[in-house]
Each structure stands twice: as structure tokens, then as C-alpha cells.
PDB file of C-alpha atoms and ligand atoms in Angstrom:
ATOM      1  CA  MET A   1      96.104 117.479 106.522  1.00  0.00           C
ATOM      2  CA  ALA A   2      98.373 117.265 103.178  1.00  0.00           C
ATOM      3  CA  TYR A   3      99.769 113.893 102.527  1.00  0.00           C
ATOM      4  CA  GLU A   4     103.238 113.378 101.352  1.00  0.00           C
ATOM      5  CA  ASN A   5     103.612 109.688 102.143  1.00  0.00           C
ATOM      6  CA  ILE A   6     100.014 108.244 100.731  1.00  0.00           C
ATOM      7  CA  LEU A   7      98.032 108.674  97.909  1.00  0.00           C
ATOM      8  CA  VAL A   8      94.181 108.880  98.487  1.00  0.00           C
ATOM      9  CA  GLU A   9      91.469 108.304  95.782  1.00  0.00           C
ATOM     10  CA  THR A  10      87.865 107.505  95.739  1.00  0.00           C
ATOM     11  CA  HIS A  11      86.240 105.153  93.216  1.00  0.00           C
ATOM     12  CA  GLU A  12      82.339 105.428  93.407  1.00  0.00           C
ATOM     13  CA  LYS A  13      81.726 104.524  97.031  1.00  0.00           C
ATOM     14  CA  VAL A  14      85.124 102.598  97.723  1.00  0.00           C
ATOM     15  CA  GLY A  15      88.274 104.772  99.215  1.00  0.00           C
ATOM     16  CA  VAL A  16      91.536 103.897  98.311  1.00  0.00           C
ATOM     17  CA  ILE A  17      94.708 104.471 100.183  1.00  0.00           C
ATOM     18  CA  GLN A  18      98.144 103.787  98.425  1.00  0.00           C
ATOM     19  CA  LEU A  19     101.129 103.571 100.751  1.00  0.00           C
ATOM     20  CA  ASN A  20     103.607 105.814  98.984  1.00  0.00           C
ATOM     21  CA  ARG A  21     107.550 105.799  99.959  1.00  0.00           C
ATOM     22  CA  PRO A  22     108.637 104.021  96.918  1.00  0.00           C
ATOM     23  CA  LYS A  23     112.295 104.718  97.796  1.00  0.00           C
ATOM     24  CA  ALA A  24     112.061 102.977 101.246  1.00  0.00           C
ATOM     25  CA  LEU A  25     109.397 100.192 100.018  1.00  0.00           C
ATOM     26  CA  ASN A  26     106.867 102.098 101.981  1.00  0.00           C
ATOM     27  CA  ALA A  27     108.499 101.572 105.503  1.00  0.00           C
ATOM     28  CA  LEU A  28     106.205 102.674 107.955  1.00  0.00           C
ATOM     29  CA  ASN A  29     107.319 105.993 109.923  1.00  0.00           C
ATOM     30  CA  ASP A  30     105.177 107.935 112.395  1.00  0.00           C
ATOM     31  CA  GLN A  31     104.410 110.477 109.409  1.00  0.00           C
ATOM     32  CA  LEU A  32     103.117 107.745 106.902  1.00  0.00           C
ATOM     33  CA  MET A  33     100.964 106.274 110.027  1.00  0.00           C
ATOM     34  CA  ASP A  34      99.552 109.613 110.983  1.00  0.00           C
ATOM     35  CA  GLU A  35      98.460 110.193 107.244  1.00  0.00           C
ATOM     36  CA  LEU A  36      97.205 106.792 106.987  1.00  0.00           C
ATOM     37  CA  GLY A  37      95.149 107.181 110.375  1.00  0.00           C
ATOM     38  CA  ASP A  38      93.858 110.522 108.948  1.00  0.00           C
ATOM     39  CA  ALA A  39      92.895 109.227 105.728  1.00  0.00           C
ATOM     40  CA  LEU A  40      91.096 106.199 107.182  1.00  0.00           C
ATOM     41  CA  LEU A  41      89.101 108.021 109.753  1.00  0.00           C
ATOM     42  CA  LYS A  42      87.990 110.579 106.980  1.00  0.00           C
ATOM     43  CA  PHE A  43      86.739 107.804 104.870  1.00  0.00           C
ATOM     44  CA  ASP A  44      84.988 106.303 108.013  1.00  0.00           C
ATOM     45  CA  SER A  45      82.935 109.376 108.695  1.00  0.00           C
ATOM     46  CA  ASP A  46      82.040 109.920 104.851  1.00  0.00           C
ATOM     47  CA  ASP A  47      78.502 108.883 104.325  1.00  0.00           C
ATOM     48  CA  ASN A  48      79.453 108.156 100.465  1.00  0.00           C
ATOM     49  CA  ILE A  49      82.006 105.645 101.450  1.00  0.00           C
ATOM     50  CA  GLY A  50      81.269 101.846 101.885  1.00  0.00           C
ATOM     51  CA  CYS A  51      84.568 100.255 101.836  1.00  0.00           C
ATOM     52  CA  ILE A  52      88.199 100.978 102.213  1.00  0.00           C
ATOM     53  CA  VAL A  53      91.267  99.459 100.281  1.00  0.00           C
ATOM     54  CA  ILE A  54      94.753  99.997 101.421  1.00  0.00           C
ATOM     55  CA  THR A  55      97.568  99.000  99.144  1.00  0.00           C
ATOM     56  CA  GLY A  56     101.043  99.586  98.270  1.00  0.00           C
ATOM     57  CA  SER A  57     103.251  99.219  95.221  1.00  0.00           C
ATOM     58  CA  GLU A  58     104.198  96.257  93.004  1.00  0.00           C
ATOM     59  CA  LYS A  59     107.157  95.748  94.984  1.00  0.00           C
ATOM     60  CA  ALA A  60     106.012  96.060  98.303  1.00  0.00           C
ATOM     61  CA  PHE A  61     102.979  96.546 100.439  1.00  0.00           C
ATOM     62  CA  ALA A  62     105.349  97.662 103.171  1.00  0.00           C
ATOM     63  CA  ALA A  63     108.564  96.331 104.117  1.00  0.00           C
ATOM     64  CA  GLY A  64     107.908  97.086 107.826  1.00  0.00           C
ATOM     65  CA  ALA A  65     108.453  99.934 110.386  1.00  0.00           C
ATOM     66  CA  ASP A  66     111.040 102.371 109.296  1.00  0.00           C
ATOM     67  CA  ILE A  67     114.295 101.049 110.474  1.00  0.00           C
ATOM     68  CA  GLY A  68     116.439 104.112 110.153  1.00  0.00           C
ATOM     69  CA  ALA A  69     114.037 106.151 111.952  1.00  0.00           C
ATOM     70  CA  MET A  70     113.880 103.733 115.023  1.00  0.00           C
ATOM     71  CA  ALA A  71     117.485 102.766 115.053  1.00  0.00           C
ATOM     72  CA  ASN A  72     118.776 105.272 117.703  1.00  0.00           C
ATOM     73  CA  TYR A  73     115.684 105.192 119.799  1.00  0.00           C
ATOM     74  CA  THR A  74     116.121 104.477 123.650  1.00  0.00           C
ATOM     75  CA  PHE A  75     113.983 102.618 125.809  1.00  0.00           C
ATOM     76  CA  MET A  76     112.652 105.899 127.432  1.00  0.00           C
ATOM     77  CA  ASP A  77     111.860 107.018 123.834  1.00  0.00           C
ATOM     78  CA  VAL A  78     109.832 104.241 122.904  1.00  0.00           C
ATOM     79  CA  TYR A  79     108.125 103.623 126.177  1.00  0.00           C
ATOM     80  CA  LYS A  80     107.204 107.431 126.837  1.00  0.00           C
ATOM     81  CA  SER A  81     105.754 108.022 123.204  1.00  0.00           C
ATOM     82  CA  GLY A  82     103.991 104.326 123.040  1.00  0.00           C
ATOM     83  CA  TYR A  83     105.983 103.801 119.762  1.00  0.00           C
ATOM     84  CA  ILE A  84     104.112 101.978 117.089  1.00  0.00           C
ATOM     85  CA  THR A  85     100.789 101.868 118.734  1.00  0.00           C
ATOM     86  CA  ARG A  86     100.659 105.553 119.352  1.00  0.00           C
ATOM     87  CA  ASN A  87      99.666 106.167 115.622  1.00  0.00           C
ATOM     88  CA  TRP A  88      98.679 102.780 114.769  1.00  0.00           C
ATOM     89  CA  GLU A  89      95.437 102.870 116.796  1.00  0.00           C
ATOM     90  CA  GLN A  90      93.176 104.583 114.458  1.00  0.00           C
ATOM     91  CA  ILE A  91      92.923 101.780 111.855  1.00  0.00           C
ATOM     92  CA  ARG A  92      91.287  99.658 114.665  1.00  0.00           C
ATOM     93  CA  GLN A  93      88.735 102.547 115.320  1.00  0.00           C
ATOM     94  CA  VAL A  94      87.562 102.157 111.784  1.00  0.00           C
ATOM     95  CA  ARG A  95      83.811 100.709 111.362  1.00  0.00           C
ATOM     96  CA  LYS A  96      83.843 100.323 107.703  1.00  0.00           C
ATOM     97  CA  PRO A  97      85.602  97.194 106.263  1.00  0.00           C
ATOM     98  CA  VAL A  98      88.991  97.606 105.285  1.00  0.00           C
ATOM     99  CA  ILE A  99      90.829  95.347 102.824  1.00  0.00           C
ATOM    100  CA  ALA A 100      94.387  95.069 102.253  1.00  0.00           C
ATOM    101  CA  ALA A 101      95.653  94.655  98.538  1.00  0.00           C
ATOM    102  CA  VAL A 102      99.090  93.054  99.034  1.00  0.00           C
ATOM    103  CA  ALA A 103     101.777  92.707  96.483  1.00  0.00           C
ATOM    104  CA  GLY A 104     105.463  91.964  97.168  1.00  0.00           C
ATOM    105  CA  TYR A 105     106.856  92.345 100.296  1.00  0.00           C
ATOM    106  CA  ALA A 106     104.553  92.507 103.631  1.00  0.00           C
ATOM    107  CA  LEU A 107     107.199  92.137 106.133  1.00  0.00           C
ATOM    108  CA  GLY A 108     107.330  93.194 110.004  1.00  0.00           C
ATOM    109  CA  GLY A 109     105.044  96.112 110.640  1.00  0.00           C
ATOM    110  CA  GLY A 110     103.821  95.973 106.715  1.00  0.00           C
ATOM    111  CA  CYS A 111     102.510  92.329 107.778  1.00  0.00           C
ATOM    112  CA  GLU A 112     101.061  93.578 110.923  1.00  0.00           C
ATOM    113  CA  LEU A 113      99.353  96.446 109.144  1.00  0.00           C
ATOM    114  CA  ALA A 114      97.926  94.013 106.554  1.00  0.00           C
ATOM    115  CA  MET A 115      96.610  91.914 109.739  1.00  0.00           C
ATOM    116  CA  MET A 116      94.812  94.824 111.074  1.00  0.00           C
ATOM    117  CA  CYS A 117      92.722  95.012 108.049  1.00  0.00           C
ATOM    118  CA  ASP A 118      89.537  93.150 107.793  1.00  0.00           C
ATOM    119  CA  PHE A 119      91.048  90.722 105.069  1.00  0.00           C
ATOM    120  CA  ILE A 120      93.785  90.415 102.865  1.00  0.00           C
ATOM    121  CA  ILE A 121      93.540  89.824  98.905  1.00  0.00           C
ATOM    122  CA  ALA A 122      97.302  88.979  97.966  1.00  0.00           C
ATOM    123  CA  ALA A 123      98.914  89.344  94.516  1.00  0.00           C
ATOM    124  CA  ASP A 124     100.925  86.116  93.773  1.00  0.00           C
ATOM    125  CA  THR A 125     103.997  87.906  94.196  1.00  0.00           C
ATOM    126  CA  ALA A 126     103.387  88.664  98.065  1.00  0.00           C
ATOM    127  CA  LYS A 127     105.624  87.882 100.463  1.00  0.00           C
ATOM    128  CA  PHE A 128     104.830  87.918 104.364  1.00  0.00           C
ATOM    129  CA  GLY A 129     106.877  87.660 107.179  1.00  0.00           C
ATOM    130  CA  GLN A 130     107.815  88.899 110.620  1.00  0.00           C
ATOM    131  CA  PRO A 131     111.751  89.409 110.239  1.00  0.00           C
ATOM    132  CA  GLU A 132     112.279  91.809 113.509  1.00  0.00           C
ATOM    133  CA  VAL A 133     114.309  89.200 115.238  1.00  0.00           C
ATOM    134  CA  LYS A 134     116.993  89.753 112.539  1.00  0.00           C
ATOM    135  CA  LEU A 135     117.323  93.208 113.918  1.00  0.00           C
ATOM    136  CA  GLY A 136     117.558  92.273 117.239  1.00  0.00           C
ATOM    137  CA  THR A 137     114.000  92.981 118.299  1.00  0.00           C
ATOM    138  CA  MET A 138     110.715  91.582 118.015  1.00  0.00           C
ATOM    139  CA  PRO A 139     107.165  92.157 116.472  1.00  0.00           C
ATOM    140  CA  GLY A 140     105.578  95.391 118.115  1.00  0.00           C
ATOM    141  CA  ALA A 141     102.336  95.861 116.227  1.00  0.00           C
ATOM    142  CA  GLY A 142     100.390  92.776 116.689  1.00  0.00           C
ATOM    143  CA  GLY A 143     102.712  90.223 114.930  1.00  0.00           C
ATOM    144  CA  THR A 144     103.195  87.908 117.847  1.00  0.00           C
ATOM    145  CA  GLN A 145      99.221  88.054 118.645  1.00  0.00           C
ATOM    146  CA  ARG A 146      97.533  88.254 115.418  1.00  0.00           C
ATOM    147  CA  LEU A 147      99.676  86.048 113.328  1.00  0.00           C
ATOM    148  CA  PRO A 148      98.939  82.976 115.668  1.00  0.00           C
ATOM    149  CA  ARG A 149      95.287  83.397 115.505  1.00  0.00           C
ATOM    150  CA  ALA A 150      95.587  83.815 111.839  1.00  0.00           C
ATOM    151  CA  VAL A 151      97.856  80.744 110.727  1.00  0.00           C
ATOM    152  CA  SER A 152      98.215  78.760 114.040  1.00  0.00           C
ATOM    153  CA  LYS A 153     100.768  78.773 116.727  1.00  0.00           C
ATOM    154  CA  SER A 154     103.449  76.529 115.026  1.00  0.00           C
ATOM    155  CA  LYS A 155     103.617  78.665 111.813  1.00  0.00           C
ATOM    156  CA  ALA A 156     103.538  81.909 113.654  1.00  0.00           C
ATOM    157  CA  MET A 157     106.565  80.648 115.798  1.00  0.00           C
ATOM    158  CA  ASP A 158     108.368  79.500 112.812  1.00  0.00           C
ATOM    159  CA  LEU A 159     107.892  82.914 110.918  1.00  0.00           C
ATOM    160  CA  CYS A 160     108.887  85.152 114.068  1.00  0.00           C
ATOM    161  CA  LEU A 161     111.674  82.849 115.359  1.00  0.00           C
ATOM    162  CA  THR A 162     113.518  82.067 111.985  1.00  0.00           C
ATOM    163  CA  ALA A 163     112.270  85.436 110.231  1.00  0.00           C
ATOM    164  CA  ARG A 164     111.879  83.334 107.083  1.00  0.00           C
ATOM    165  CA  MET A 165     109.295  84.581 104.518  1.00  0.00           C
ATOM    166  CA  MET A 166     106.031  83.086 103.287  1.00  0.00           C
ATOM    167  CA  ASP A 167     104.946  83.359  99.874  1.00  0.00           C
ATOM    168  CA  ALA A 168     101.145  83.474  98.856  1.00  0.00           C
ATOM    169  CA  ALA A 169     100.341  80.575  98.413  1.00  0.00           C
ATOM    170  CA  GLU A 170     101.726  79.285 101.839  1.00  0.00           C
ATOM    171  CA  ALA A 171      99.892  82.457 103.081  1.00  0.00           C
ATOM    172  CA  GLU A 172      96.661  81.210 101.579  1.00  0.00           C
ATOM    173  CA  ARG A 173      97.010  77.557 102.583  1.00  0.00           C
ATOM    174  CA  ALA A 174      97.491  78.887 106.412  1.00  0.00           C
ATOM    175  CA  GLY A 175      94.612  81.037 106.223  1.00  0.00           C
ATOM    176  CA  LEU A 176      96.425  84.627 106.357  1.00  0.00           C
ATOM    177  CA  VAL A 177      95.112  85.754 102.925  1.00  0.00           C
ATOM    178  CA  SER A 178      91.563  85.173 101.763  1.00  0.00           C
ATOM    179  CA  ARG A 179      92.440  84.740  98.241  1.00  0.00           C
ATOM    180  CA  ILE A 180      95.356  85.042  95.640  1.00  0.00           C
ATOM    181  CA  VAL A 181      95.331  86.805  92.295  1.00  0.00           C
ATOM    182  CA  ALA A 182      97.739  87.577  89.473  1.00  0.00           C
ATOM    183  CA  ALA A 183      99.834  90.763  90.326  1.00  0.00           C
ATOM    184  CA  ASP A 184      98.203  92.435  87.684  1.00  0.00           C
ATOM    185  CA  LYS A 185      94.571  91.896  88.635  1.00  0.00           C
ATOM    186  CA  LEU A 186      95.213  92.780  92.387  1.00  0.00           C
ATOM    187  CA  ILE A 187      93.718  96.044  91.994  1.00  0.00           C
ATOM    188  CA  GLU A 188      91.005  95.087  90.091  1.00  0.00           C
ATOM    189  CA  GLU A 189      90.006  92.253  92.036  1.00  0.00           C
ATOM    190  CA  ALA A 190      90.419  94.193  95.280  1.00  0.00           C
ATOM    191  CA  MET A 191      88.192  96.962  94.087  1.00  0.00           C
ATOM    192  CA  ARG A 192      85.553  94.462  92.566  1.00  0.00           C
ATOM    193  CA  ALA A 193      85.500  93.011  96.371  1.00  0.00           C
ATOM    194  CA  ALA A 194      84.998  96.484  97.958  1.00  0.00           C
ATOM    195  CA  LYS A 195      82.408  97.715  95.139  1.00  0.00           C
ATOM    196  CA  THR A 196      80.541  94.497  96.139  1.00  0.00           C
ATOM    197  CA  ILE A 197      80.848  95.381  99.676  1.00  0.00           C
ATOM    198  CA  ALA A 198      79.941  98.829  99.319  1.00  0.00           C
ATOM    199  CA  SER A 199      76.761  97.946  97.397  1.00  0.00           C
ATOM    200  CA  MET A 200      75.285  96.028 100.663  1.00  0.00           C
ATOM    201  CA  SER A 201      73.624  97.765 103.370  1.00  0.00           C
ATOM    202  CA  LEU A 202      76.333  99.811 105.262  1.00  0.00           C
ATOM    203  CA  PRO A 203      74.921  99.444 109.048  1.00  0.00           C
ATOM    204  CA  VAL A 204      74.395  95.660 108.258  1.00  0.00           C
ATOM    205  CA  ILE A 205      77.848  95.310 106.859  1.00  0.00           C
ATOM    206  CA  MET A 206      79.346  97.072 110.021  1.00  0.00           C
ATOM    207  CA  MET A 207      77.412  94.652 112.118  1.00  0.00           C
ATOM    208  CA  ILE A 208      79.085  91.738 110.517  1.00  0.00           C
ATOM    209  CA  LYS A 209      82.728  93.271 110.819  1.00  0.00           C
ATOM    210  CA  GLU A 210      81.776  93.996 114.527  1.00  0.00           C
ATOM    211  CA  SER A 211      80.491  90.229 114.888  1.00  0.00           C
ATOM    212  CA  VAL A 212      83.211  88.471 113.127  1.00  0.00           C
ATOM    213  CA  ASN A 213      85.822  90.613 115.236  1.00  0.00           C
ATOM    214  CA  ARG A 214      84.089  89.679 118.387  1.00  0.00           C
ATOM    215  CA  ALA A 215      85.018  85.978 117.807  1.00  0.00           C
ATOM    216  CA  TYR A 216      88.767  86.859 118.479  1.00  0.00           C
ATOM    217  CA  GLU A 217      87.634  88.596 122.044  1.00  0.00           C
ATOM    218  CA  THR A 218      85.309  86.426 123.486  1.00  0.00           C
ATOM    219  CA  THR A 219      83.973  82.654 124.346  1.00  0.00           C
ATOM    220  CA  LEU A 220      81.924  80.809 121.649  1.00  0.00           C
ATOM    221  CA  ALA A 221      78.845  81.023 123.836  1.00  0.00           C
ATOM    222  CA  GLU A 222      79.049  85.013 124.271  1.00  0.00           C
ATOM    223  CA  GLY A 223      79.938  85.265 120.648  1.00  0.00           C
ATOM    224  CA  ILE A 224      76.719  83.439 119.458  1.00  0.00           C
ATOM    225  CA  GLN A 225      74.905  85.600 121.872  1.00  0.00           C
ATOM    226  CA  TYR A 226      76.444  88.657 120.651  1.00  0.00           C
ATOM    227  CA  GLU A 227      75.920  87.587 116.930  1.00  0.00           C
ATOM    228  CA  ARG A 228      72.289  86.862 117.960  1.00  0.00           C
ATOM    229  CA  ARG A 229      71.525  90.356 119.081  1.00  0.00           C
ATOM    230  CA  LEU A 230      72.784  91.842 116.140  1.00  0.00           C
ATOM    231  CA  PHE A 231      71.049  89.283 113.773  1.00  0.00           C
ATOM    232  CA  HIS A 232      68.080  90.302 115.604  1.00  0.00           C
ATOM    233  CA  SER A 233      68.731  94.284 115.298  1.00  0.00           C
ATOM    234  CA  THR A 234      68.863  93.926 111.609  1.00  0.00           C
ATOM    235  CA  PHE A 235      65.252  93.350 111.573  1.00  0.00           C
ATOM    236  CA  ALA A 236      64.893  96.927 112.829  1.00  0.00           C
ATOM    237  CA  THR A 237      66.454  98.155 109.511  1.00  0.00           C
ATOM    238  CA  GLU A 238      64.770  99.492 106.737  1.00  0.00           C
ATOM    239  CA  ASP A 239      67.378  97.709 104.482  1.00  0.00           C
ATOM    240  CA  GLN A 240      66.488  94.216 105.688  1.00  0.00           C
ATOM    241  CA  LYS A 241      62.830  94.791 104.497  1.00  0.00           C
ATOM    242  CA  GLU A 242      64.021  95.983 101.183  1.00  0.00           C
ATOM    243  CA  GLY A 243      66.504  93.170 100.808  1.00  0.00           C
ATOM    244  CA  MET A 244      64.030  90.528 101.689  1.00  0.00           C
ATOM    245  CA  ALA A 245      61.311  92.139  99.598  1.00  0.00           C
ATOM    246  CA  ALA A 246      63.733  92.295  96.553  1.00  0.00           C
ATOM    247  CA  PHE A 247      64.619  88.569  96.733  1.00  0.00           C
ATOM    248  CA  ILE A 248      60.876  87.836  96.786  1.00  0.00           C
ATOM    249  CA  GLU A 249      59.864  90.338  94.000  1.00  0.00           C
ATOM    250  CA  LYS A 250      63.074  88.909  91.973  1.00  0.00           C
ATOM    251  CA  ARG A 251      64.613  92.218  91.621  1.00  0.00           C
ATOM    252  CA  LEU A 252      67.768  93.705  92.968  1.00  0.00           C
ATOM    253  CA  PRO A 253      67.624  95.381  96.235  1.00  0.00           C
ATOM    254  CA  SER A 254      68.251  99.251  96.813  1.00  0.00           C
ATOM    255  CA  PHE A 255      69.678  99.733 100.015  1.00  0.00           C
ATOM    256  CA  ARG A 256      69.218 103.022 101.768  1.00  0.00           C
ATOM    257  CA  ASN A 257      71.745 102.434 104.643  1.00  0.00           C
ATOM    258  CA  ASN A 258      68.753 102.753 106.941  1.00  0.00           C
TER     259      ASN A 258
HETATM  260  N1  LIG B 301     112.814 100.701 107.018  1.00  0.00           N
HETATM  261  C1  LIG B 301     113.621 101.727 106.375  1.00  0.00           C
HETATM  262  N2  LIG B 301     114.019 101.442 105.114  1.00  0.00           N
HETATM  263  C2  LIG B 301     113.753 100.313 104.320  1.00  0.00           C
HETATM  264  C3  LIG B 301     113.175  99.309 104.899  1.00  0.00           C
HETATM  265  C4  LIG B 301     112.607  99.373 106.380  1.00  0.00           C
HETATM  266  N3  LIG B 301     111.722  98.495 107.061  1.00  0.00           N
HETATM  267  N4  LIG B 301     113.049  98.120 104.106  1.00  0.00           N
HETATM  268  C5  LIG B 301     113.430  98.559 102.945  1.00  0.00           C
HETATM  269  N5  LIG B 301     114.166  99.717 103.096  1.00  0.00           N
HETATM  270  C6  LIG B 301     115.021 100.559 102.079  1.00  0.00           C
HETATM  271  C7  LIG B 301     116.322 100.083 102.017  1.00  0.00           C
HETATM  272  O1  LIG B 301     116.930 100.544 103.158  1.00  0.00           O
HETATM  273  C8  LIG B 301     116.869 100.515 100.555  1.00  0.00           C
HETATM  274  O2  LIG B 301     116.786 101.917 100.651  1.00  0.00           O
HETATM  275  P1  LIG B 301     118.125 102.229  99.822  1.00  0.00           P
HETATM  276  O3  LIG B 301     117.897 102.168  98.462  1.00  0.00           O
HETATM  277  O4  LIG B 301     118.359 103.947 100.251  1.00  0.00           O
HETATM  278  O5  LIG B 301     119.447 101.523 100.402  1.00  0.00           O
HETATM  279  C9  LIG B 301     115.424 100.601  99.839  1.00  0.00           C
HETATM  280  O6  LIG B 301     114.286 100.534 100.999  1.00  0.00           O
HETATM  281  C10 LIG B 301     115.143  99.193  99.195  1.00  0.00           C
HETATM  282  O7  LIG B 301     115.451  98.042  99.964  1.00  0.00           O
HETATM  283  P2  LIG B 301     116.675  96.857  99.514  1.00  0.00           P
HETATM  284  O8  LIG B 301     117.616  97.692  98.696  1.00  0.00           O
HETATM  285  O9  LIG B 301     116.928  96.561 100.623  1.00  0.00           O
HETATM  286  O10 LIG B 301     115.737  95.975  98.516  1.00  0.00           O
HETATM  287  P3  LIG B 301     115.881  94.532  98.685  1.00  0.00           P
HETATM  288  O11 LIG B 301     114.982  94.299  97.250  1.00  0.00           O
HETATM  289  O12 LIG B 301     117.389  94.138  98.161  1.00  0.00           O
HETATM  290  O13 LIG B 301     115.183  93.766  99.760  1.00  0.00           O
HETATM  291  C11 LIG B 301     113.854  93.575 101.398  1.00  0.00           C
HETATM  292  C12 LIG B 301     113.981  94.160  99.793  1.00  0.00           C
HETATM  293  C13 LIG B 301     113.887  91.933 101.552  1.00  0.00           C
HETATM  294  C14 LIG B 301     112.315  93.635 101.879  1.00  0.00           C
HETATM  295  C15 LIG B 301     114.970  94.444 102.314  1.00  0.00           C
HETATM  296  O14 LIG B 301     114.663  95.833 102.162  1.00  0.00           O
HETATM  297  C16 LIG B 301     114.633  94.211 103.795  1.00  0.00           C
HETATM  298  O15 LIG B 301     114.812  92.933 104.523  1.00  0.00           O
HETATM  299  N6  LIG B 301     114.006  95.158 104.501  1.00  0.00           N
HETATM  300  C17 LIG B 301     113.584  95.124 106.054  1.00  0.00           C
HETATM  301  C18 LIG B 301     112.492  94.182 106.306  1.00  0.00           C
HETATM  302  C19 LIG B 301     112.664  94.117 107.960  1.00  0.00           C
HETATM  303  O16 LIG B 301     113.240  93.837 108.617  1.00  0.00           O
HETATM  304  N7  LIG B 301     111.176  94.600 108.431  1.00  0.00           N
HETATM  305  C20 LIG B 301     110.773  94.718 109.838  1.00  0.00           C
HETATM  306  C21 LIG B 301     111.154  95.996 110.313  1.00  0.00           C
HETATM  307  S1  LIG B 301     111.133  96.241 111.994  1.00  0.00           S
HETATM  308  C22 LIG B 301     109.240  96.435 112.221  1.00  0.00           C
HETATM  309  O17 LIG B 301     108.510  96.231 111.382  1.00  0.00           O
HETATM  310  C23 LIG B 301     108.835  96.312 113.883  1.00  0.00           C
HETATM  311  C24 LIG B 301     107.401  96.297 114.029  1.00  0.00           C
HETATM  312  O18 LIG B 301     106.813  95.178 114.586  1.00  0.00           O
HETATM  313  C25 LIG B 301     106.515  97.390 113.674  1.00  0.00           C
END
């Protein structure tokens, strides 16, 4: 698939996808989302990639779903095509970690896309919000579900009902983003985190992602049991033997993803 709305690069074991519709502040249309899904699944099945970064521009991670494209849709158009989730599902199939590196606006579908990633590193210029209510509609790609889990019901209600934006500092205080960095250091910091992750044992990294995500879907007792099973499984890997031997021998581990 030739990409017209994203730029894709590989840096060592990190796959980087940059949303690239600058004239529309990276508004997310079907074509962009199809390209994003395609690139994500390719990185996910590439043995040489250990972590993926999704980023946008200095001004916008993404200013939401493309309003022009959907303005005249009817109920039947969106219902029959499963609009939004139809081509937003791929990101949830990715088993390797995906980091959102967010500068500028992450609004509506842009905020929802960032929340679908495993964690968010924000530039100090980042602004998050779910302003769909101003358009006479509502979040449709997880905003009313993932935001309350990330920032509490009260703040999610506030953002979704008033359409106000939250700056990076508020987003970090609320737990939506894992860290804030100066805007000119955003990519460097995201790449450092991604390279650290990619230097670990990939199967163990995938188990950790699976286990943390389980916390959102189940009870504490079931989640603990699930975690215990995965923890036990790590003892079946060569990488666990290598990691612990390296510690004891006071050297760096050399993981072989086995
Ligand atoms: N869709 C389509 N085009 C968009 C867009 C969007 N979501 N957001 C911005 N653009 C376009 C603008 O139309 C404008 O294009 P032109 O130059 O051709 O007029 C260009 O990007 C630059 O935007 P502005 O001139 O508005 O830039 P600004 O700096 O003055 O304002 C902004 C920036 C506050 C982000 C403003 O653009 C804005 O409010 N955008 C819409 C945000 C929004 O409502 N997002 C939710 C969309 S609905 C959704 O996402 C549903 C869902 O749950 C999936």
C-alpha cells in the first residue's frame, strides 16, 4: 500500500509513524486510518521491530476525525459502514508496544487515537480534549470509555460535556500522559523510551502489555491470576535465563526474543 497521509520510518528496532496531513491538522479520514492500520500491522509482524511510535506535527498530533468528510453522512451511512471503528480496529490488534508522542492538538478522534496507544508522552505544548459536543455529536472512538478510565469520571465528564481543552500539565496530573517534555525534545524522548523497550525481550514485553491491558477488562482477582500465569510463563523463556544470568554475572543481557 502506498502511503499518502502518513510517513513511515524505521530507526534501529523502532518503527515510527508520523501522521501527515498538515493542512488539515492531521484530521483523521478513512484513508489515513487505513494507512495507519496497514503500517501498524506491518511493524507488528516485522521481527526486527520491538516498539512503535505514532506522532504528528508540532502543531497537532491530530485535531480529530475529519469533519468535512463526515459532515453529510446519514445515520445509515455511518451505521452500515461501522464508521470510525471500521478502520480503527487495527491498532487494538497490535501486540507490540505503541507509544503516542503528542505535541499540539490531540482533540476528538486525535485524543482517542492517543488513548488507544499504550502510553502517551506529551510535549509541553500538547492540548487534549473531546470537543465533539460543539459539533452536535459525541466521541465515537472510545472517548467516553477510555477517558474516564484514564482521568476519572469527573474530569472526563467535564471535558466531554464542556468541550474544554486540557493542557499537558493537567493531563499529566490527571494520569492521561506518562511524562511531559519540552516540545523540541519530544521525538528524542519518545525514541529513547522506544529504544529502551525494544532492547528488552520482545515476548516478555508483549506479555507485560497483555497483562496491563487485562487490568481494564477484568476483576482484580482474575487479573492477578492472569498476571501470575504470564509471570510463570516467562520462566519458560531463554530470555529469562539470560536476563537473570546477566544480572548475576554483572554484565548486560543479550536477549534473543526466545
Ligand atoms: N477535520 C477537518 N479539518 C480540520 C479539523 C478536523 N477535525 N481540524 C482542523 N481542520 C482544518 C481546518 O478546517 C483548517 O483548514 P483550512 O485551512 O482549509 O480552513 C485547518 O485544519 C487549520 O485549522 P484552523 O484554521 O481551525 O486552525 P486553528 O489553529 O485556528 O484552530 C483547532 C485549531 C482549535 C484545532 C481547530 O481547528 C478545531 O477546533 N478543529 C476541530 C477540532 C474538533 O472538533 N475535533 C473533533 C472532530 S469530531 C471527532 O473526532 C469524532 C470522533 O470521536 C472520532
